[in-house]
Amino acid sequence: MSTTHTNIVLIGFMGSGKTSIGRLVAQRLGFQFIDTDALVVERVGLQVAEIFARHGEAWFREQETAALHSLAILNRAVVSTGGGIVLRDENRTLLRELGFVAWLTASEEVIFERVSRNKKRPLLQTADPRATVHELLAARRPLYEEAAQFTVDSSRLTHEAAASLLIAEARRAFSWPTR
Ligand code: S3P
């Protein structure tokens, strides 16, 4: 972890609560909140689903890496990332350089229940989304594990409780004085 970049980076599967919990953490710490999907959307001028439809996943991944590079000088921010950001080796290195990396996870059942409420995710527009979630999770779990310094299972936690756990651990990681 970089000691010059006081950022908290949230990784994890779609539906793991990165955005909602990340916003809370940022609010409580008085940090800026950044979402890599939102950065890509802003840079490209298209929604994520449209980017996948028009340009394909590989091109989206290029934009995701470019967005990460653009954050190199960031400080005092909470960065929420797209669920597939850990797929590239280069990204996993960049994430570590950016700050304290925490993996937000949840049980497969909880994840599926959460992602089913939103039909916008291009990777889950398959004949059997439940099986897709299972396969993607199995393939990505080792990558989240490798990239993260800390893990929070949000399945049974309120967003507030998950945010408190993250803040406590970030305090330790950055050796911030406790208030
Ligand atoms: C993706 C997750 C999405 C978004 C894109 C691809 C993935 O972000 O980046 O649809 O590969 O898991 P969220 O994790 O914020 O849903």
Coordinates of N, CA and C and ligand atoms in Angstrom, one line a residue:
M1 N 0.8 -1.2 0.0 CA 0.0 0.0 0.0 C 0.9 1.3 0.0
S2 N 0.5 2.2 -0.8 CA 1.2 3.5 -0.8 C 0.9 4.3 0.5
T3 N 1.9 4.9 1.1 CA 1.6 5.7 2.3 C 1.4 7.1 1.9
T4 N 1.7 7.5 0.6 CA 1.5 8.9 0.2 C 0.1 9.1 -0.2
H5 N -0.6 8.0 -0.6 CA -2.0 8.2 -1.1 C -3.0 7.7 0.0
T6 N -3.6 8.6 0.7 CA -4.5 8.3 1.7 C -5.9 8.1 1.1
N7 N -6.0 7.0 0.4 CA -7.3 6.7 -0.2 C -7.8 5.3 0.2
I8 N -9.1 5.1 0.2 CA -9.7 3.8 0.5 C -10.3 3.3 -0.8
V9 N -9.9 2.1 -1.3 CA -10.3 1.6 -2.5 C -11.2 0.4 -2.3
L10 N -12.4 0.4 -2.8 CA -13.3 -0.7 -2.6 C -13.5 -1.5 -3.9
I11 N -13.2 -2.8 -3.7 CA -13.3 -3.8 -4.8 C -14.4 -4.8 -4.4
G12 N -14.9 -5.5 -5.4 CA -15.9 -6.5 -5.1 C -16.9 -6.7 -6.2
F13 N -17.6 -7.8 -6.1 CA -18.5 -8.2 -7.2 C -19.7 -7.2 -7.3
M14 N -20.4 -7.2 -8.4 CA -21.6 -6.4 -8.6 C -22.5 -6.7 -7.4
G15 N -23.2 -5.7 -6.9 CA -24.1 -6.0 -5.8 C -23.5 -6.2 -4.4
S16 N -22.2 -5.9 -4.3 CA -21.6 -6.1 -3.0 C -21.7 -4.9 -2.1
G17 N -22.3 -3.8 -2.6 CA -22.5 -2.6 -1.8 C -21.4 -1.6 -1.9
K18 N -20.5 -1.7 -2.9 CA -19.4 -0.8 -3.0 C -19.8 0.7 -3.1
T19 N -20.8 1.0 -3.9 CA -21.2 2.4 -4.1 C -21.9 2.9 -2.8
S20 N -22.9 2.2 -2.3 CA -23.6 2.8 -1.2 C -22.7 2.8 0.1
I21 N -21.9 1.8 0.3 CA -21.1 1.8 1.5 C -19.9 2.8 1.3
G22 N -19.4 2.9 0.1 CA -18.3 3.8 -0.2 C -18.7 5.2 0.0
R23 N -20.0 5.6 -0.4 CA -20.5 6.9 -0.2 C -20.5 7.3 1.3
L24 N -21.0 6.3 2.1 CA -21.1 6.5 3.5 C -19.7 6.8 4.2
V25 N -18.8 5.9 3.8 CA -17.4 6.0 4.3 C -16.8 7.4 4.0
A26 N -17.0 7.8 2.7 CA -16.5 9.1 2.3 C -17.1 10.2 3.1
Q27 N -18.4 10.1 3.2 CA -19.2 11.2 4.0 C -18.7 11.3 5.4
R28 N -18.5 10.1 6.0 CA -18.1 10.1 7.5 C -16.6 10.7 7.6
L29 N -15.8 10.4 6.6 CA -14.4 10.8 6.8 C -14.1 12.2 6.2
G30 N -15.1 12.7 5.5 CA -15.0 14.0 4.8 C -14.1 13.8 3.6
F31 N -14.1 12.6 3.0 CA -13.3 12.3 1.8 C -14.2 12.5 0.5
Q32 N -13.5 12.7 -0.6 CA -14.2 12.7 -1.9 C -14.6 11.3 -2.2
F33 N -15.8 11.2 -3.0 CA -16.2 9.9 -3.4 C -16.0 9.8 -4.9
I34 N -15.4 8.7 -5.4 CA -15.2 8.5 -6.8 C -15.6 7.1 -7.2
D35 N -16.2 7.0 -8.3 CA -16.7 5.7 -8.8 C -16.1 5.5 -10.2
T36 N -15.3 4.4 -10.4 CA -14.6 4.2 -11.7 C -15.6 4.1 -12.8
D37 N -16.8 3.4 -12.6 CA -17.8 3.3 -13.7 C -18.2 4.7 -14.1
A38 N -18.5 5.6 -13.1 CA -18.9 6.9 -13.4 C -17.8 7.7 -14.2
L39 N -16.6 7.5 -13.8 CA -15.5 8.1 -14.5 C -15.5 7.7 -16.0
V40 N -15.6 6.4 -16.2 CA -15.6 5.9 -17.6 C -16.8 6.5 -18.4
V41 N -18.0 6.5 -17.7 CA -19.2 7.0 -18.4 C -18.9 8.5 -18.8
E42 N -18.3 9.2 -17.9 CA -18.0 10.6 -18.1 C -17.0 10.8 -19.3
R43 N -16.0 10.0 -19.2 CA -14.9 10.1 -20.3 C -15.4 9.8 -21.6
V44 N -16.2 8.7 -21.7 CA -16.7 8.2 -23.0 C -18.0 8.9 -23.5
G45 N -18.8 9.3 -22.5 CA -20.0 9.9 -22.9 C -21.2 9.0 -23.2
L46 N -21.0 7.7 -22.7 CA -22.0 6.7 -22.9 C -22.2 5.9 -21.6
Q47 N -23.4 5.4 -21.4 CA -23.6 4.6 -20.2 C -22.9 3.3 -20.4
V48 N -22.6 2.6 -19.2 CA -21.8 1.3 -19.3 C -22.5 0.3 -20.2
A49 N -23.8 0.1 -20.1 CA -24.4 -0.9 -21.0 C -24.3 -0.5 -22.5
E50 N -24.3 0.8 -22.8 CA -24.1 1.2 -24.2 C -22.7 1.0 -24.6
I51 N -21.7 1.2 -23.7 CA -20.3 1.0 -24.1 C -20.1 -0.5 -24.4
F52 N -20.7 -1.4 -23.6 CA -20.5 -2.8 -23.8 C -21.2 -3.2 -25.2
A53 N -22.4 -2.6 -25.4 CA -23.1 -2.9 -26.6 C -22.4 -2.4 -27.9
R54 N -21.9 -1.2 -27.8 CA -21.3 -0.6 -29.0 C -19.8 -1.0 -29.2
H55 N -19.1 -1.1 -28.1 CA -17.6 -1.3 -28.3 C -17.1 -2.6 -27.7
G56 N -17.9 -3.3 -26.9 CA -17.5 -4.6 -26.4 C -16.8 -4.5 -25.0
E57 N -16.7 -5.7 -24.4 CA -16.1 -5.6 -23.0 C -14.6 -5.2 -23.0
A58 N -13.8 -5.7 -24.0 CA -12.4 -5.5 -24.0 C -12.1 -4.0 -24.0
W59 N -12.9 -3.3 -24.8 CA -12.8 -1.8 -25.0 C -13.1 -1.1 -23.7
F60 N -14.2 -1.6 -23.0 CA -14.6 -1.1 -21.7 C -13.4 -1.2 -20.7
R61 N -12.8 -2.4 -20.8 CA -11.7 -2.7 -19.8 C -10.5 -1.7 -20.1
E62 N -10.3 -1.3 -21.3 CA -9.3 -0.3 -21.6 C -9.6 1.0 -21.0
Q63 N -10.8 1.4 -21.1 CA -11.3 2.7 -20.5 C -11.2 2.6 -19.0
E64 N -11.5 1.5 -18.4 CA -11.4 1.3 -17.0 C -10.0 1.5 -16.5
T65 N -9.0 0.9 -17.2 CA -7.6 1.1 -16.8 C -7.2 2.5 -17.0
A66 N -7.6 3.2 -18.1 CA -7.3 4.6 -18.3 C -7.8 5.4 -17.1
A67 N -9.0 5.1 -16.7 CA -9.7 5.8 -15.6 C -8.8 5.7 -14.3
L68 N -8.3 4.4 -14.1 CA -7.5 4.2 -12.9 C -6.2 5.0 -13.0
H69 N -5.6 5.0 -14.1 CA -4.4 5.8 -14.3 C -4.6 7.3 -14.0
S70 N -5.8 7.8 -14.4 CA -6.1 9.2 -14.2 C -6.2 9.5 -12.7
L71 N -6.3 8.5 -11.8 CA -6.4 8.8 -10.4 C -5.1 8.8 -9.6
A72 N -4.0 8.7 -10.3 CA -2.7 8.5 -9.7 C -2.4 9.6 -8.7
I73 N -2.9 10.8 -8.8 CA -2.5 11.9 -7.9 C -3.5 12.1 -6.8
L74 N -4.5 11.2 -6.8 CA -5.6 11.3 -5.8 C -5.2 11.2 -4.4
N75 N -5.9 12.0 -3.5 CA -5.6 11.9 -2.1 C -6.9 12.1 -1.3
R76 N -7.1 11.5 -0.2 CA -8.3 11.6 0.7 C -9.6 11.4 -0.1
A77 N -9.6 10.2 -0.7 CA -10.8 9.8 -1.5 C -11.2 8.4 -1.2
V78 N -12.5 8.1 -1.4 CA -12.9 6.7 -1.4 C -13.2 6.4 -2.8
V79 N -12.6 5.3 -3.3 CA -12.8 5.0 -4.7 C -13.5 3.6 -4.8
S80 N -14.7 3.7 -5.4 CA -15.5 2.5 -5.6 C -15.2 2.0 -7.1
T81 N -15.1 0.7 -7.3 CA -14.6 0.3 -8.6 C -15.7 -0.7 -9.2
G82 N -15.6 -0.8 -10.5 CA -16.4 -1.8 -11.2 C -16.0 -3.2 -10.8
G83 N -17.0 -4.1 -10.8 CA -16.7 -5.5 -10.3 C -15.6 -6.2 -11.0
G84 N -15.4 -5.9 -12.3 CA -14.4 -6.6 -13.1 C -13.0 -5.9 -13.1
I85 N -12.8 -4.9 -12.3 CA -11.6 -4.2 -12.4 C -10.4 -5.0 -12.0
V86 N -10.6 -6.1 -11.2 CA -9.5 -6.9 -10.8 C -9.0 -7.9 -11.8
L87 N -9.7 -8.0 -13.0 CA -9.4 -8.9 -14.0 C -8.0 -8.7 -14.6
R88 N -7.6 -7.4 -14.7 CA -6.3 -7.2 -15.3 C -5.2 -7.1 -14.2
D89 N -4.1 -7.7 -14.5 CA -2.9 -7.7 -13.5 C -2.5 -6.2 -13.3
E90 N -2.5 -5.5 -14.4 CA -2.1 -4.1 -14.3 C -3.0 -3.3 -13.3
N91 N -4.3 -3.6 -13.4 CA -5.2 -2.9 -12.5 C -5.0 -3.2 -11.0
R92 N -4.7 -4.5 -10.8 CA -4.5 -4.9 -9.4 C -3.3 -4.1 -8.8
T93 N -2.3 -3.9 -9.6 CA -1.1 -3.2 -9.1 C -1.5 -1.7 -8.9
L94 N -2.2 -1.1 -9.9 CA -2.7 0.3 -9.7 C -3.5 0.5 -8.5
L95 N -4.4 -0.5 -8.2 CA -5.3 -0.4 -7.1 C -4.5 -0.3 -5.8
R96 N -3.5 -1.1 -5.7 CA -2.6 -1.1 -4.5 C -1.9 0.2 -4.3
E97 N -1.5 0.7 -5.5 CA -0.7 2.0 -5.4 C -1.6 3.1 -5.0
L98 N -2.9 3.0 -5.3 CA -3.9 4.0 -5.0 C -4.2 4.2 -3.5
G99 N -4.1 3.1 -2.8 CA -4.4 3.2 -1.3 C -4.7 1.8 -0.7
F100 N -5.5 1.9 0.4 CA -5.9 0.8 1.2 C -7.0 0.0 0.4
V101 N -6.8 -1.2 0.0 CA -7.8 -1.9 -0.8 C -8.6 -2.8 0.1
A102 N -9.9 -2.6 0.0 CA -10.8 -3.5 0.8 C -11.8 -4.2 -0.1
W103 N -12.0 -5.5 0.1 CA -12.9 -6.3 -0.7 C -14.2 -6.4 0.0
L104 N -15.3 -5.9 -0.6 CA -16.6 -6.0 -0.1 C -17.2 -7.2 -0.7
T105 N -17.6 -8.1 0.2 CA -18.2 -9.3 -0.4 C -19.5 -9.6 0.2
A106 N -20.2 -10.6 -0.3 CA -21.5 -11.0 0.3 C -21.7 -12.5 -0.3
S107 N -22.7 -13.2 0.4 CA -22.9 -14.5 -0.1 C -23.5 -14.5 -1.5
E108 N -23.3 -15.6 -2.2 CA -23.8 -15.7 -3.6 C -25.3 -15.4 -3.6
E109 N -26.1 -15.9 -2.7 CA -27.5 -15.7 -2.6 C -27.9 -14.2 -2.5
V110 N -27.2 -13.5 -1.6 CA -27.4 -12.1 -1.4 C -27.0 -11.3 -2.6
I111 N -25.9 -11.6 -3.2 CA -25.5 -10.9 -4.4 C -26.5 -11.1 -5.5
F112 N -27.0 -12.3 -5.7 CA -27.9 -12.6 -6.8 C -29.2 -11.8 -6.5
E113 N -29.7 -11.8 -5.3 CA -30.9 -11.1 -4.9 C -30.7 -9.6 -5.2
R114 N -29.6 -9.0 -4.9 CA -29.3 -7.6 -5.1 C -29.2 -7.3 -6.6
V115 N -28.5 -8.1 -7.3 CA -28.3 -7.7 -8.8 C -29.6 -7.9 -9.6
S116 N -30.5 -8.8 -9.1 CA -31.7 -9.1 -9.8 C -32.6 -7.9 -9.8
R117 N -32.4 -7.0 -8.9 CA -33.3 -5.8 -8.8 C -32.9 -4.8 -9.9
N118 N -31.8 -4.9 -10.5 CA -31.3 -3.9 -11.5 C -31.0 -4.7 -12.8
K119 N -31.6 -4.2 -13.9 CA -31.4 -5.0 -15.1 C -30.4 -4.3 -16.0
K120 N -29.6 -3.4 -15.4 CA -28.7 -2.6 -16.3 C -27.3 -3.2 -16.5
R121 N -27.0 -4.3 -15.8 CA -25.7 -4.8 -15.9 C -25.5 -5.8 -17.1
P122 N -24.7 -5.3 -18.1 CA -24.6 -6.0 -19.3 C -24.1 -7.5 -19.2
L123 N -23.2 -7.8 -18.2 CA -22.7 -9.1 -18.1 C -23.7 -10.1 -17.6
L124 N -24.8 -9.6 -17.0 CA -25.8 -10.5 -16.5 C -27.0 -10.7 -17.4
Q125 N -26.9 -10.1 -18.6 CA -28.0 -10.3 -19.5 C -27.9 -11.6 -20.3
T126 N -27.9 -12.7 -19.5 CA -27.7 -14.0 -20.1 C -29.0 -14.9 -19.9
A127 N -29.0 -16.0 -20.5 CA -30.2 -16.9 -20.4 C -30.4 -17.4 -19.0
D128 N -29.3 -17.5 -18.3 CA -29.3 -18.0 -16.9 C -28.4 -17.1 -16.0
P129 N -28.9 -16.0 -15.6 CA -28.1 -15.0 -14.8 C -27.6 -15.6 -13.5
R130 N -28.4 -16.5 -12.9 CA -28.0 -17.1 -11.6 C -26.7 -17.9 -11.8
A131 N -26.6 -18.7 -12.9 CA -25.4 -19.5 -13.3 C -24.3 -18.6 -13.6
T132 N -24.6 -17.4 -14.3 CA -23.5 -16.5 -14.6 C -22.9 -15.9 -13.4
V133 N -23.7 -15.5 -12.4 CA -23.2 -15.0 -11.2 C -22.3 -16.0 -10.5
H134 N -22.7 -17.3 -10.5 CA -21.9 -18.3 -9.9 C -20.6 -18.4 -10.6
E135 N -20.6 -18.5 -11.9 CA -19.3 -18.7 -12.7 C -18.4 -17.5 -12.5
L136 N -19.0 -16.3 -12.6 CA -18.1 -15.1 -12.5 C -17.5 -15.0 -11.1
L137 N -18.3 -15.3 -10.1 CA -17.8 -15.2 -8.8 C -16.7 -16.2 -8.5
A138 N -16.9 -17.4 -9.0 CA -15.9 -18.4 -8.8 C -14.6 -18.0 -9.5
A139 N -14.7 -17.4 -10.7 CA -13.5 -17.0 -11.4 C -12.8 -15.8 -10.8
R140 N -13.6 -14.9 -10.2 CA -13.0 -13.7 -9.7 C -12.5 -13.7 -8.2
R141 N -13.1 -14.6 -7.5 CA -12.8 -14.7 -6.0 C -11.3 -14.6 -5.7
P142 N -10.5 -15.5 -6.4 CA -9.1 -15.4 -6.1 C -8.4 -14.1 -6.4
L143 N -9.0 -13.4 -7.4 CA -8.4 -12.1 -7.8 C -8.7 -11.0 -6.8
Y144 N -10.0 -11.0 -6.2 CA -10.3 -10.1 -5.2 C -9.4 -10.4 -4.0
E145 N -9.3 -11.7 -3.7 CA -8.5 -12.1 -2.5 C -7.0 -11.6 -2.7
E146 N -6.5 -11.7 -3.9 CA -5.1 -11.3 -4.1 C -5.0 -9.8 -4.0
A147 N -5.9 -9.0 -4.5 CA -5.8 -7.6 -4.5 C -6.1 -6.9 -3.1
A148 N -6.9 -7.6 -2.3 CA -7.4 -6.9 -1.1 C -6.5 -7.1 0.1
Q149 N -6.5 -6.1 1.0 CA -5.8 -6.1 2.2 C -6.7 -6.4 3.4
F150 N -8.0 -6.3 3.1 CA -9.0 -6.4 4.1 C -10.3 -6.8 3.5
T151 N -11.1 -7.7 4.1 CA -12.4 -8.1 3.6 C -13.5 -7.8 4.5
V152 N -14.6 -7.4 4.0 CA -15.8 -7.2 4.8 C -17.0 -7.9 4.1
D153 N -17.6 -8.8 4.8 CA -18.8 -9.5 4.3 C -20.0 -8.7 4.7
S154 N -20.7 -8.2 3.7 CA -21.8 -7.3 3.9 C -23.1 -8.0 4.0
S155 N -23.1 -9.3 3.8 CA -24.4 -10.1 3.7 C -25.4 -9.7 4.8
R156 N -24.8 -9.7 6.1 CA -25.7 -9.5 7.2 C -25.5 -8.2 7.9
L157 N -24.8 -7.3 7.3 CA -24.5 -6.0 7.9 C -25.3 -4.9 7.3
T158 N -25.6 -3.9 8.2 CA -26.2 -2.7 7.6 C -25.1 -1.9 6.9
H159 N -25.4 -1.0 6.0 CA -24.4 -0.2 5.4 C -23.5 0.5 6.4
E160 N -24.2 1.0 7.5 CA -23.5 1.8 8.5 C -22.5 0.9 9.2
A161 N -22.9 -0.3 9.5 CA -22.0 -1.2 10.2 C -20.8 -1.6 9.3
A162 N -21.0 -1.8 8.1 CA -19.9 -2.1 7.1 C -19.0 -0.9 7.0
A163 N -19.6 0.3 7.0 CA -18.7 1.5 6.9 C -17.9 1.6 8.1
S164 N -18.4 1.4 9.3 CA -17.7 1.5 10.5 C -16.5 0.5 10.5
L165 N -16.7 -0.7 10.1 CA -15.6 -1.7 10.0 C -14.5 -1.2 9.1
L166 N -14.9 -0.7 8.0 CA -13.9 -0.2 7.0 C -13.1 0.9 7.5
I167 N -13.8 1.9 8.2 CA -13.1 3.0 8.7 C -12.1 2.6 9.8
A168 N -12.6 1.7 10.7 CA -11.7 1.2 11.8 C -10.4 0.6 11.2
E169 N -10.6 -0.2 10.2 CA -9.5 -0.9 9.6 C -8.5 0.1 8.8
A170 N -9.1 1.1 8.2 CA -8.3 2.0 7.4 C -7.5 2.9 8.4
R171 N -8.1 3.2 9.6 CA -7.4 3.9 10.6 C -6.1 3.2 11.0
R172 N -6.3 1.8 11.2 CA -5.2 1.0 11.6 C -4.1 1.0 10.5
A173 N -4.6 0.8 9.2 CA -3.7 0.7 8.1 C -2.9 2.0 7.9
F174 N -3.6 3.1 8.1 CA -2.9 4.4 7.9 C -2.3 5.0 9.1
S175 N -2.4 4.2 10.2 CA -2.0 4.7 11.6 C -2.5 6.1 11.9
W176 N -3.9 6.3 11.6 CA -4.5 7.5 12.0 C -4.7 7.5 13.5
P177 N -4.6 8.6 14.2 CA -5.0 8.6 15.6 C -6.5 8.3 15.8
T178 N -6.9 7.6 16.8 CA -8.3 7.3 17.0 C -8.9 8.5 17.8
R179 N -10.1 8.8 17.4 CA -10.7 10.0 18.0 C -11.5 9.6 19.2
Ligands
S3P1 C1 -18.8 -5.2 -14.2 C2 -19.4 -4.5 -13.1 C3 -20.1 -3.2 -13.2 C4 -19.6 -2.4 -14.5 C5 -19.7 -3.3 -15.7 C6 -18.8 -4.6 -15.6 C7 -18.2 -6.5 -14.0 O1 -19.8 -2.4 -12.1 O2 -18.2 -2.0 -14.3 O3 -21.0 -3.6 -15.9 O4 -17.4 -6.9 -14.8 O5 -18.4 -7.1 -12.9 P1 -20.5 -2.7 -10.6 O6 -19.7 -3.7 -9.9 O7 -20.5 -1.4 -9.9 O8 -21.9 -3.2 -10.9

